């Protein structure tokens, strides 16, 4: 990949974190839906899958997406534990912002170098 040297793992990490944020938001939105099964992405497994030769982002994220096992099962079959989902969402949002800030800094540095500043 052409941008692999410039951005390293951070570009892939941003993609995985973005997908994870969507899944966690879906879990939170369906907290009261009977029978809804909460899912999450194993971030480390997804990155390893992407890094493998011939690994695609979609395939790696699909393989790293697992159903969450609740600590207290609900009577209606819903496995969403709102406090767990909100905590995971907040942690993922902070990590997403950190990765994005790193990439913005990297792009800014490259832009300044190209302009000769």
Short mmCIF file of N, CA, C and O in Angstrom, two decimals:
data_model
loop_
_atom_site.label_atom_id
_atom_site.label_comp_id
_atom_site.label_asym_id
_atom_site.label_seq_id
_atom_site.Cartn_x
_atom_site.Cartn_y
_atom_site.Cartn_z
N UNK A 1 0.83 -1.18 0.00
CA UNK A 1 0.00 0.00 0.00
C UNK A 1 0.88 1.25 0.00
O UNK A 1 1.85 1.33 0.73
N UNK A 2 0.47 2.22 -0.76
CA UNK A 2 1.28 3.44 -0.90
C UNK A 2 1.34 4.25 0.39
O UNK A 2 2.36 4.82 0.71
N UNK A 3 0.24 4.31 1.14
CA UNK A 3 0.24 5.13 2.34
C UNK A 3 0.70 4.37 3.58
O UNK A 3 0.71 4.93 4.66
N UNK A 4 1.12 3.12 3.43
CA UNK A 4 1.54 2.33 4.58
C UNK A 4 2.74 2.95 5.28
O UNK A 4 2.80 2.99 6.50
N UNK A 5 3.70 3.49 4.51
CA UNK A 5 4.87 4.10 5.11
C UNK A 5 4.56 5.41 5.80
O UNK A 5 5.18 5.76 6.79
N UNK A 6 3.59 6.15 5.30
CA UNK A 6 3.25 7.44 5.88
C UNK A 6 2.41 7.32 7.16
O UNK A 6 2.61 8.04 8.12
N UNK A 7 1.46 6.42 7.15
CA UNK A 7 0.51 6.34 8.25
C UNK A 7 0.62 5.09 9.10
O UNK A 7 0.03 5.02 10.17
N UNK A 8 1.35 4.10 8.62
CA UNK A 8 1.54 2.87 9.38
C UNK A 8 0.22 2.20 9.71
O UNK A 8 -0.71 2.19 8.91
N UNK A 9 0.11 1.72 10.90
CA UNK A 9 -1.06 0.99 11.36
C UNK A 9 -2.23 1.92 11.68
O UNK A 9 -3.36 1.48 11.79
N UNK A 10 -1.98 3.21 11.80
CA UNK A 10 -2.99 4.13 12.28
C UNK A 10 -4.19 4.27 11.33
O UNK A 10 -5.32 4.46 11.78
N UNK A 11 -3.97 4.20 10.05
CA UNK A 11 -5.07 4.26 9.09
C UNK A 11 -6.00 3.07 9.24
O UNK A 11 -7.24 3.22 9.23
N UNK A 12 -5.43 1.89 9.40
CA UNK A 12 -6.24 0.68 9.60
C UNK A 12 -6.94 0.73 10.95
O UNK A 12 -8.09 0.33 11.08
N UNK A 13 -6.23 1.22 11.96
CA UNK A 13 -6.82 1.31 13.31
C UNK A 13 -8.03 2.23 13.30
O UNK A 13 -9.05 1.94 13.95
N UNK A 14 -7.95 3.33 12.57
CA UNK A 14 -9.07 4.27 12.50
C UNK A 14 -10.29 3.60 11.87
O UNK A 14 -11.42 3.78 12.33
N UNK A 15 -10.06 2.81 10.84
CA UNK A 15 -11.15 2.09 10.18
C UNK A 15 -11.82 1.09 11.13
O UNK A 15 -13.05 1.02 11.20
N UNK A 16 -11.01 0.33 11.85
CA UNK A 16 -11.56 -0.65 12.80
C UNK A 16 -12.31 0.06 13.92
O UNK A 16 -13.42 -0.35 14.30
N UNK A 17 -11.74 1.12 14.44
CA UNK A 17 -12.40 1.85 15.53
C UNK A 17 -13.73 2.47 15.06
O UNK A 17 -14.69 2.52 15.80
N UNK A 18 -13.77 2.92 13.83
CA UNK A 18 -15.00 3.47 13.27
C UNK A 18 -16.09 2.40 13.18
O UNK A 18 -17.24 2.63 13.56
N UNK A 19 -15.72 1.23 12.67
CA UNK A 19 -16.68 0.12 12.59
C UNK A 19 -17.15 -0.30 13.98
O UNK A 19 -18.34 -0.56 14.19
N UNK A 20 -16.23 -0.34 14.94
CA UNK A 20 -16.58 -0.72 16.30
C UNK A 20 -17.54 0.29 16.91
O UNK A 20 -18.48 -0.08 17.61
N UNK A 21 -17.32 1.57 16.63
CA UNK A 21 -18.21 2.59 17.16
C UNK A 21 -19.63 2.39 16.65
O UNK A 21 -20.60 2.55 17.40
N UNK A 22 -19.77 2.02 15.41
CA UNK A 22 -21.09 1.76 14.83
C UNK A 22 -21.78 0.58 15.50
O UNK A 22 -22.98 0.62 15.77
N UNK A 23 -21.02 -0.48 15.76
CA UNK A 23 -21.60 -1.66 16.41
C UNK A 23 -22.01 -1.34 17.84
O UNK A 23 -23.09 -1.73 18.29
N UNK A 24 -21.16 -0.62 18.57
CA UNK A 24 -21.49 -0.26 19.95
C UNK A 24 -22.70 0.67 20.00
O UNK A 24 -23.56 0.54 20.88
N UNK A 25 -22.80 1.60 19.05
CA UNK A 25 -23.96 2.49 18.99
C UNK A 25 -25.23 1.69 18.70
O UNK A 25 -26.29 1.97 19.28
N UNK A 26 -25.13 0.70 17.85
CA UNK A 26 -26.28 -0.17 17.57
C UNK A 26 -26.71 -0.94 18.82
O UNK A 26 -27.90 -1.09 19.08
N UNK A 27 -25.73 -1.42 19.57
CA UNK A 27 -26.04 -2.11 20.83
C UNK A 27 -26.81 -1.19 21.77
O UNK A 27 -27.82 -1.59 22.36
N UNK A 28 -26.32 0.04 21.92
CA UNK A 28 -26.97 1.00 22.83
C UNK A 28 -28.38 1.33 22.34
O UNK A 28 -29.32 1.38 23.14
N UNK A 29 -28.53 1.52 21.04
CA UNK A 29 -29.85 1.84 20.48
C UNK A 29 -30.85 0.71 20.67
O UNK A 29 -32.05 0.96 20.76
N UNK A 30 -30.37 -0.51 20.74
CA UNK A 30 -31.25 -1.67 20.87
C UNK A 30 -31.28 -2.24 22.28
O UNK A 30 -31.60 -3.41 22.47
N UNK A 31 -30.96 -1.42 23.27
CA UNK A 31 -30.90 -1.88 24.65
C UNK A 31 -32.23 -2.44 25.16
O UNK A 31 -32.24 -3.29 26.05
N UNK A 32 -33.33 -1.99 24.61
CA UNK A 32 -34.63 -2.48 25.08
C UNK A 32 -35.35 -3.33 24.04
O UNK A 32 -36.54 -3.61 24.20
N UNK A 33 -34.66 -3.74 23.00
CA UNK A 33 -35.26 -4.58 21.97
C UNK A 33 -35.21 -6.05 22.40
O UNK A 33 -34.12 -6.59 22.59
N UNK A 34 -36.37 -6.68 22.57
CA UNK A 34 -36.36 -8.09 23.00
C UNK A 34 -35.62 -8.98 22.00
O UNK A 34 -35.78 -8.85 20.79
N UNK A 35 -34.76 -9.84 22.52
CA UNK A 35 -34.03 -10.80 21.69
C UNK A 35 -32.80 -10.25 20.99
O UNK A 35 -32.12 -10.99 20.29
N UNK A 36 -32.50 -8.97 21.17
CA UNK A 36 -31.32 -8.40 20.50
C UNK A 36 -30.05 -8.94 21.15
O UNK A 36 -29.92 -8.98 22.37
N UNK A 37 -29.10 -9.35 20.33
CA UNK A 37 -27.82 -9.90 20.80
C UNK A 37 -26.72 -8.86 20.58
O UNK A 37 -26.45 -8.45 19.44
N UNK A 38 -26.11 -8.42 21.67
CA UNK A 38 -25.04 -7.43 21.60
C UNK A 38 -23.79 -8.03 20.96
O UNK A 38 -23.45 -9.18 21.21
N UNK A 39 -23.12 -7.23 20.12
CA UNK A 39 -21.88 -7.65 19.47
C UNK A 39 -20.78 -6.66 19.78
O UNK A 39 -21.03 -5.54 20.20
N UNK A 40 -19.55 -7.08 19.54
CA UNK A 40 -18.39 -6.21 19.69
C UNK A 40 -17.29 -6.72 18.78
O UNK A 40 -17.29 -7.88 18.37
N UNK A 41 -16.36 -5.84 18.47
CA UNK A 41 -15.21 -6.20 17.64
C UNK A 41 -14.00 -6.33 18.55
O UNK A 41 -13.71 -5.45 19.34
N UNK A 42 -13.29 -7.45 18.41
CA UNK A 42 -12.02 -7.63 19.11
C UNK A 42 -10.98 -6.84 18.30
O UNK A 42 -10.57 -7.26 17.22
N UNK A 43 -10.61 -5.68 18.83
CA UNK A 43 -9.75 -4.74 18.11
C UNK A 43 -8.42 -5.38 17.70
O UNK A 43 -7.98 -5.26 16.55
N UNK A 44 -7.77 -6.07 18.63
CA UNK A 44 -6.47 -6.68 18.34
C UNK A 44 -6.58 -7.75 17.25
O UNK A 44 -5.75 -7.82 16.36
N UNK A 45 -7.62 -8.57 17.34
CA UNK A 45 -7.81 -9.62 16.34
C UNK A 45 -8.08 -9.02 14.96
O UNK A 45 -7.59 -9.54 13.94
N UNK A 46 -8.84 -7.94 14.91
CA UNK A 46 -9.13 -7.29 13.63
C UNK A 46 -7.86 -6.73 13.00
O UNK A 46 -7.62 -6.90 11.81
N UNK A 47 -7.03 -6.07 13.80
CA UNK A 47 -5.78 -5.53 13.26
C UNK A 47 -4.85 -6.63 12.78
O UNK A 47 -4.19 -6.50 11.75
N UNK A 48 -4.79 -7.72 13.53
CA UNK A 48 -3.94 -8.85 13.10
C UNK A 48 -4.45 -9.42 11.78
O UNK A 48 -3.67 -9.77 10.91
N UNK A 49 -5.77 -9.53 11.65
CA UNK A 49 -6.36 -10.04 10.41
C UNK A 49 -6.08 -9.16 9.22
O UNK A 49 -5.83 -9.64 8.12
N UNK A 50 -6.09 -7.86 9.43
CA UNK A 50 -5.81 -6.92 8.35
C UNK A 50 -4.33 -6.98 7.96
O UNK A 50 -3.98 -6.88 6.79
N UNK A 51 -3.46 -7.17 8.95
CA UNK A 51 -2.02 -7.17 8.70
C UNK A 51 -1.54 -8.43 7.98
O UNK A 51 -0.46 -8.43 7.39
N UNK A 52 -2.33 -9.49 8.02
CA UNK A 52 -1.93 -10.74 7.36
C UNK A 52 -1.88 -10.53 5.85
O UNK A 52 -2.64 -9.72 5.31
N UNK A 53 -0.99 -11.25 5.16
CA UNK A 53 -0.91 -11.11 3.70
C UNK A 53 -2.27 -11.43 3.07
O UNK A 53 -2.89 -12.45 3.37
N UNK A 54 -2.74 -10.52 2.24
CA UNK A 54 -4.03 -10.70 1.58
C UNK A 54 -5.22 -10.42 2.47
O UNK A 54 -6.35 -10.66 2.08
N UNK A 55 -4.98 -9.89 3.66
CA UNK A 55 -6.07 -9.61 4.59
C UNK A 55 -6.82 -8.36 4.20
O UNK A 55 -6.21 -7.32 3.97
N UNK A 56 -8.13 -8.47 4.12
CA UNK A 56 -8.94 -7.29 3.81
C UNK A 56 -9.59 -6.79 5.09
O UNK A 56 -9.82 -7.55 6.04
N UNK A 57 -9.90 -5.51 5.11
CA UNK A 57 -10.49 -4.90 6.29
C UNK A 57 -11.85 -5.53 6.61
O UNK A 57 -12.12 -5.89 7.76
N UNK A 58 -12.70 -5.69 5.61
CA UNK A 58 -14.03 -6.24 5.83
C UNK A 58 -13.98 -7.66 6.37
O UNK A 58 -14.70 -8.01 7.30
N UNK A 59 -13.13 -8.47 5.79
CA UNK A 59 -13.02 -9.87 6.22
C UNK A 59 -12.46 -9.97 7.64
O UNK A 59 -12.94 -10.73 8.47
N UNK A 60 -11.46 -9.15 7.94
CA UNK A 60 -10.84 -9.17 9.27
C UNK A 60 -11.82 -8.69 10.34
O UNK A 60 -11.91 -9.29 11.41
N UNK A 61 -12.57 -7.64 10.04
CA UNK A 61 -13.55 -7.14 11.00
C UNK A 61 -14.67 -8.15 11.19
O UNK A 61 -15.12 -8.39 12.31
N UNK A 62 -15.10 -8.78 10.12
CA UNK A 62 -16.13 -9.81 10.22
C UNK A 62 -15.69 -10.98 11.09
O UNK A 62 -16.46 -11.47 11.92
N UNK A 63 -14.44 -11.40 10.95
CA UNK A 63 -13.93 -12.51 11.75
C UNK A 63 -13.72 -12.11 13.20
O UNK A 63 -13.82 -12.95 14.10
N UNK A 64 -13.46 -10.83 13.46
CA UNK A 64 -13.20 -10.36 14.83
C UNK A 64 -14.47 -9.92 15.55
O UNK A 64 -14.41 -9.56 16.72
N UNK A 65 -15.61 -9.93 14.87
CA UNK A 65 -16.88 -9.53 15.49
C UNK A 65 -17.48 -10.73 16.20
O UNK A 65 -17.70 -11.78 15.60
N UNK A 66 -17.72 -10.55 17.48
CA UNK A 66 -18.25 -11.64 18.32
C UNK A 66 -19.47 -11.15 19.09
O UNK A 66 -19.61 -9.96 19.37
N UNK A 67 -20.33 -12.10 19.47
CA UNK A 67 -21.45 -11.76 20.34
C UNK A 67 -20.94 -11.60 21.76
O UNK A 67 -20.06 -12.33 22.20
N UNK A 68 -21.50 -10.65 22.47
CA UNK A 68 -21.12 -10.39 23.85
C UNK A 68 -21.90 -11.32 24.77
O UNK A 68 -23.09 -11.52 24.60
N UNK A 69 -21.21 -11.87 25.76
CA UNK A 69 -21.85 -12.72 26.76
C UNK A 69 -22.19 -11.85 27.97
O UNK A 69 -21.28 -11.29 28.59
N UNK A 70 -23.47 -11.72 28.30
CA UNK A 70 -23.85 -10.84 29.41
C UNK A 70 -23.52 -11.46 30.76
O UNK A 70 -23.55 -12.68 30.93
N UNK A 71 -23.23 -10.60 31.73
CA UNK A 71 -23.00 -11.11 33.09
C UNK A 71 -24.33 -11.38 33.78
O UNK A 71 -24.41 -12.22 34.67
N UNK A 72 -25.39 -10.66 33.38
CA UNK A 72 -26.73 -10.90 33.91
C UNK A 72 -27.68 -10.99 32.74
O UNK A 72 -28.11 -9.98 32.20
N UNK A 73 -28.05 -12.21 32.32
CA UNK A 73 -28.95 -12.37 31.18
C UNK A 73 -30.34 -11.77 31.46
O UNK A 73 -30.81 -11.78 32.58
N UNK A 74 -30.93 -11.24 30.42
CA UNK A 74 -32.25 -10.64 30.51
C UNK A 74 -33.32 -11.71 30.27
O UNK A 74 -33.08 -12.68 29.54
N UNK A 75 -34.49 -11.49 30.83
CA UNK A 75 -35.59 -12.45 30.64
C UNK A 75 -36.10 -12.45 29.20
O UNK A 75 -36.60 -13.46 28.73
N UNK A 76 -35.97 -11.32 28.50
CA UNK A 76 -36.49 -11.23 27.14
C UNK A 76 -35.46 -11.64 26.08
O UNK A 76 -35.71 -11.53 24.89
N UNK A 77 -34.28 -12.12 26.49
CA UNK A 77 -33.26 -12.59 25.55
C UNK A 77 -32.32 -11.51 25.05
O UNK A 77 -31.43 -11.78 24.27
N UNK A 78 -32.51 -10.27 25.49
CA UNK A 78 -31.63 -9.18 25.10
C UNK A 78 -30.33 -9.29 25.90
O UNK A 78 -30.36 -9.45 27.11
N UNK A 79 -29.19 -9.21 25.21
CA UNK A 79 -27.90 -9.36 25.90
C UNK A 79 -27.16 -8.04 26.08
O UNK A 79 -25.99 -8.03 26.45
N UNK A 80 -27.83 -6.92 25.82
CA UNK A 80 -27.20 -5.60 25.97
C UNK A 80 -27.19 -5.21 27.45
O UNK A 80 -28.23 -5.22 28.10
N UNK A 81 -26.00 -4.89 27.95
CA UNK A 81 -25.86 -4.33 29.29
C UNK A 81 -25.43 -2.88 29.08
O UNK A 81 -24.30 -2.62 28.67
N UNK A 82 -26.35 -1.98 29.32
CA UNK A 82 -26.17 -0.58 28.94
C UNK A 82 -24.89 0.03 29.51
O UNK A 82 -24.17 0.72 28.80
N UNK A 83 -24.59 -0.23 30.76
CA UNK A 83 -23.38 0.37 31.35
C UNK A 83 -22.12 -0.15 30.67
O UNK A 83 -21.17 0.61 30.42
N UNK A 84 -22.08 -1.43 30.33
CA UNK A 84 -20.93 -2.01 29.63
C UNK A 84 -20.78 -1.38 28.25
O UNK A 84 -19.67 -1.03 27.83
N UNK A 85 -21.88 -1.24 27.55
CA UNK A 85 -21.85 -0.67 26.20
C UNK A 85 -21.43 0.79 26.22
O UNK A 85 -20.63 1.22 25.39
N UNK A 86 -21.94 1.55 27.18
CA UNK A 86 -21.59 2.97 27.26
C UNK A 86 -20.11 3.15 27.60
O UNK A 86 -19.45 4.03 27.05
N UNK A 87 -19.60 2.31 28.48
CA UNK A 87 -18.18 2.37 28.82
C UNK A 87 -17.31 2.02 27.62
O UNK A 87 -16.33 2.72 27.31
N UNK A 88 -17.66 0.95 26.92
CA UNK A 88 -16.90 0.55 25.73
C UNK A 88 -16.97 1.63 24.65
O UNK A 88 -15.97 1.92 23.99
N UNK A 89 -18.14 2.24 24.49
CA UNK A 89 -18.30 3.31 23.50
C UNK A 89 -17.41 4.50 23.84
O UNK A 89 -16.73 5.05 22.97
N UNK A 90 -17.41 4.91 25.10
CA UNK A 90 -16.59 6.06 25.53
C UNK A 90 -15.10 5.77 25.34
O UNK A 90 -14.36 6.63 24.85
N UNK A 91 -14.65 4.58 25.73
CA UNK A 91 -13.25 4.21 25.56
C UNK A 91 -12.87 4.20 24.08
O UNK A 91 -11.80 4.68 23.70
N UNK A 92 -13.74 3.65 23.25
CA UNK A 92 -13.47 3.58 21.82
C UNK A 92 -13.46 4.98 21.21
O UNK A 92 -12.64 5.27 20.34
N UNK A 93 -14.35 5.87 21.67
CA UNK A 93 -14.39 7.24 21.16
C UNK A 93 -13.09 7.98 21.48
O UNK A 93 -12.56 8.72 20.63
N UNK A 94 -12.57 7.79 22.68
CA UNK A 94 -11.31 8.43 23.06
C UNK A 94 -10.16 7.89 22.19
O UNK A 94 -9.33 8.65 21.69
N UNK A 95 -10.13 6.58 22.00
CA UNK A 95 -9.08 5.98 21.17
C UNK A 95 -9.21 6.45 19.72
O UNK A 95 -8.19 6.71 19.04
N UNK A 96 -10.44 6.58 19.22
CA UNK A 96 -10.68 7.07 17.86
C UNK A 96 -10.14 8.49 17.72
O UNK A 96 -9.43 8.81 16.75
N UNK A 97 -10.49 9.36 18.68
CA UNK A 97 -10.03 10.75 18.63
C UNK A 97 -8.50 10.84 18.71
O UNK A 97 -7.89 11.67 18.03
N UNK A 98 -7.90 9.99 19.52
CA UNK A 98 -6.44 9.97 19.64
C UNK A 98 -5.79 9.57 18.32
O UNK A 98 -4.83 10.20 17.87
N UNK A 99 -6.30 8.53 17.71
CA UNK A 99 -5.77 8.07 16.42
C UNK A 99 -5.96 9.14 15.36
O UNK A 99 -5.06 9.41 14.56
N UNK A 100 -7.14 9.76 15.35
CA UNK A 100 -7.42 10.81 14.38
C UNK A 100 -6.49 12.01 14.58
O UNK A 100 -5.98 12.58 13.61
N UNK A 101 -6.24 12.39 15.83
CA UNK A 101 -5.33 13.49 16.11
C UNK A 101 -3.91 13.17 15.64
O UNK A 101 -3.21 14.04 15.10
N UNK A 102 -3.48 11.93 15.84
CA UNK A 102 -2.16 11.53 15.37
C UNK A 102 -2.08 11.65 13.85
O UNK A 102 -1.11 12.19 13.30
N UNK A 103 -3.10 11.15 13.16
CA UNK A 103 -3.10 11.22 11.69
C UNK A 103 -3.14 12.66 11.21
O UNK A 103 -2.45 13.01 10.24
N UNK A 104 -3.94 13.50 11.86
CA UNK A 104 -3.98 14.92 11.47
C UNK A 104 -2.62 15.58 11.67
O UNK A 104 -2.19 16.38 10.84
N UNK A 105 -1.95 15.26 12.76
CA UNK A 105 -0.61 15.79 13.00
C UNK A 105 0.37 15.34 11.94
O UNK A 105 1.22 16.11 11.47
N UNK A 106 0.25 14.07 11.57
CA UNK A 106 1.15 13.51 10.54
C UNK A 106 0.91 14.19 9.19
O UNK A 106 1.85 14.56 8.49
N UNK A 107 -0.34 14.39 8.85
CA UNK A 107 -0.68 15.05 7.58
C UNK A 107 -0.21 16.49 7.60
O UNK A 107 0.33 17.00 6.60
N UNK A 108 -0.37 17.16 8.73
CA UNK A 108 0.09 18.55 8.86
C UNK A 108 1.60 18.64 8.69
O UNK A 108 2.11 19.54 8.02
N UNK A 109 2.34 17.70 9.27
CA UNK A 109 3.80 17.67 9.14
C UNK A 109 4.21 17.47 7.68
O UNK A 109 5.11 18.15 7.17
N UNK A 110 3.55 16.55 7.01
CA UNK A 110 3.86 16.28 5.60
C UNK A 110 3.54 17.50 4.74
O UNK A 110 4.32 17.88 3.85
N UNK A 111 2.41 18.16 5.02
CA UNK A 111 2.01 19.35 4.27
C UNK A 111 3.04 20.46 4.44
O UNK A 111 3.42 21.12 3.47
N UNK A 112 3.49 20.67 5.68
CA UNK A 112 4.51 21.70 5.95
C UNK A 112 5.81 21.37 5.23
O UNK A 112 6.49 22.26 4.70
N UNK A 113 6.16 20.09 5.22
CA UNK A 113 7.40 19.68 4.55
C UNK A 113 7.31 19.92 3.05
O UNK A 113 8.28 20.38 2.42
N UNK A 114 6.15 19.64 2.47
CA UNK A 114 5.98 19.87 1.03
C UNK A 114 5.98 21.34 0.67
O UNK A 114 6.44 21.73 -0.41
N UNK A 115 5.51 22.18 1.58
CA UNK A 115 5.49 23.62 1.34
C UNK A 115 6.86 24.25 1.64
O UNK A 115 7.09 25.40 1.29
N UNK A 116 7.73 23.50 2.27
CA UNK A 116 9.07 23.99 2.58
C UNK A 116 9.11 24.87 3.82
O UNK A 116 9.98 25.72 3.95
N UNK A 117 8.16 24.69 4.71
CA UNK A 117 8.13 25.51 5.93
C UNK A 117 9.04 24.96 6.99
O UNK A 117 9.29 23.85 7.15
#
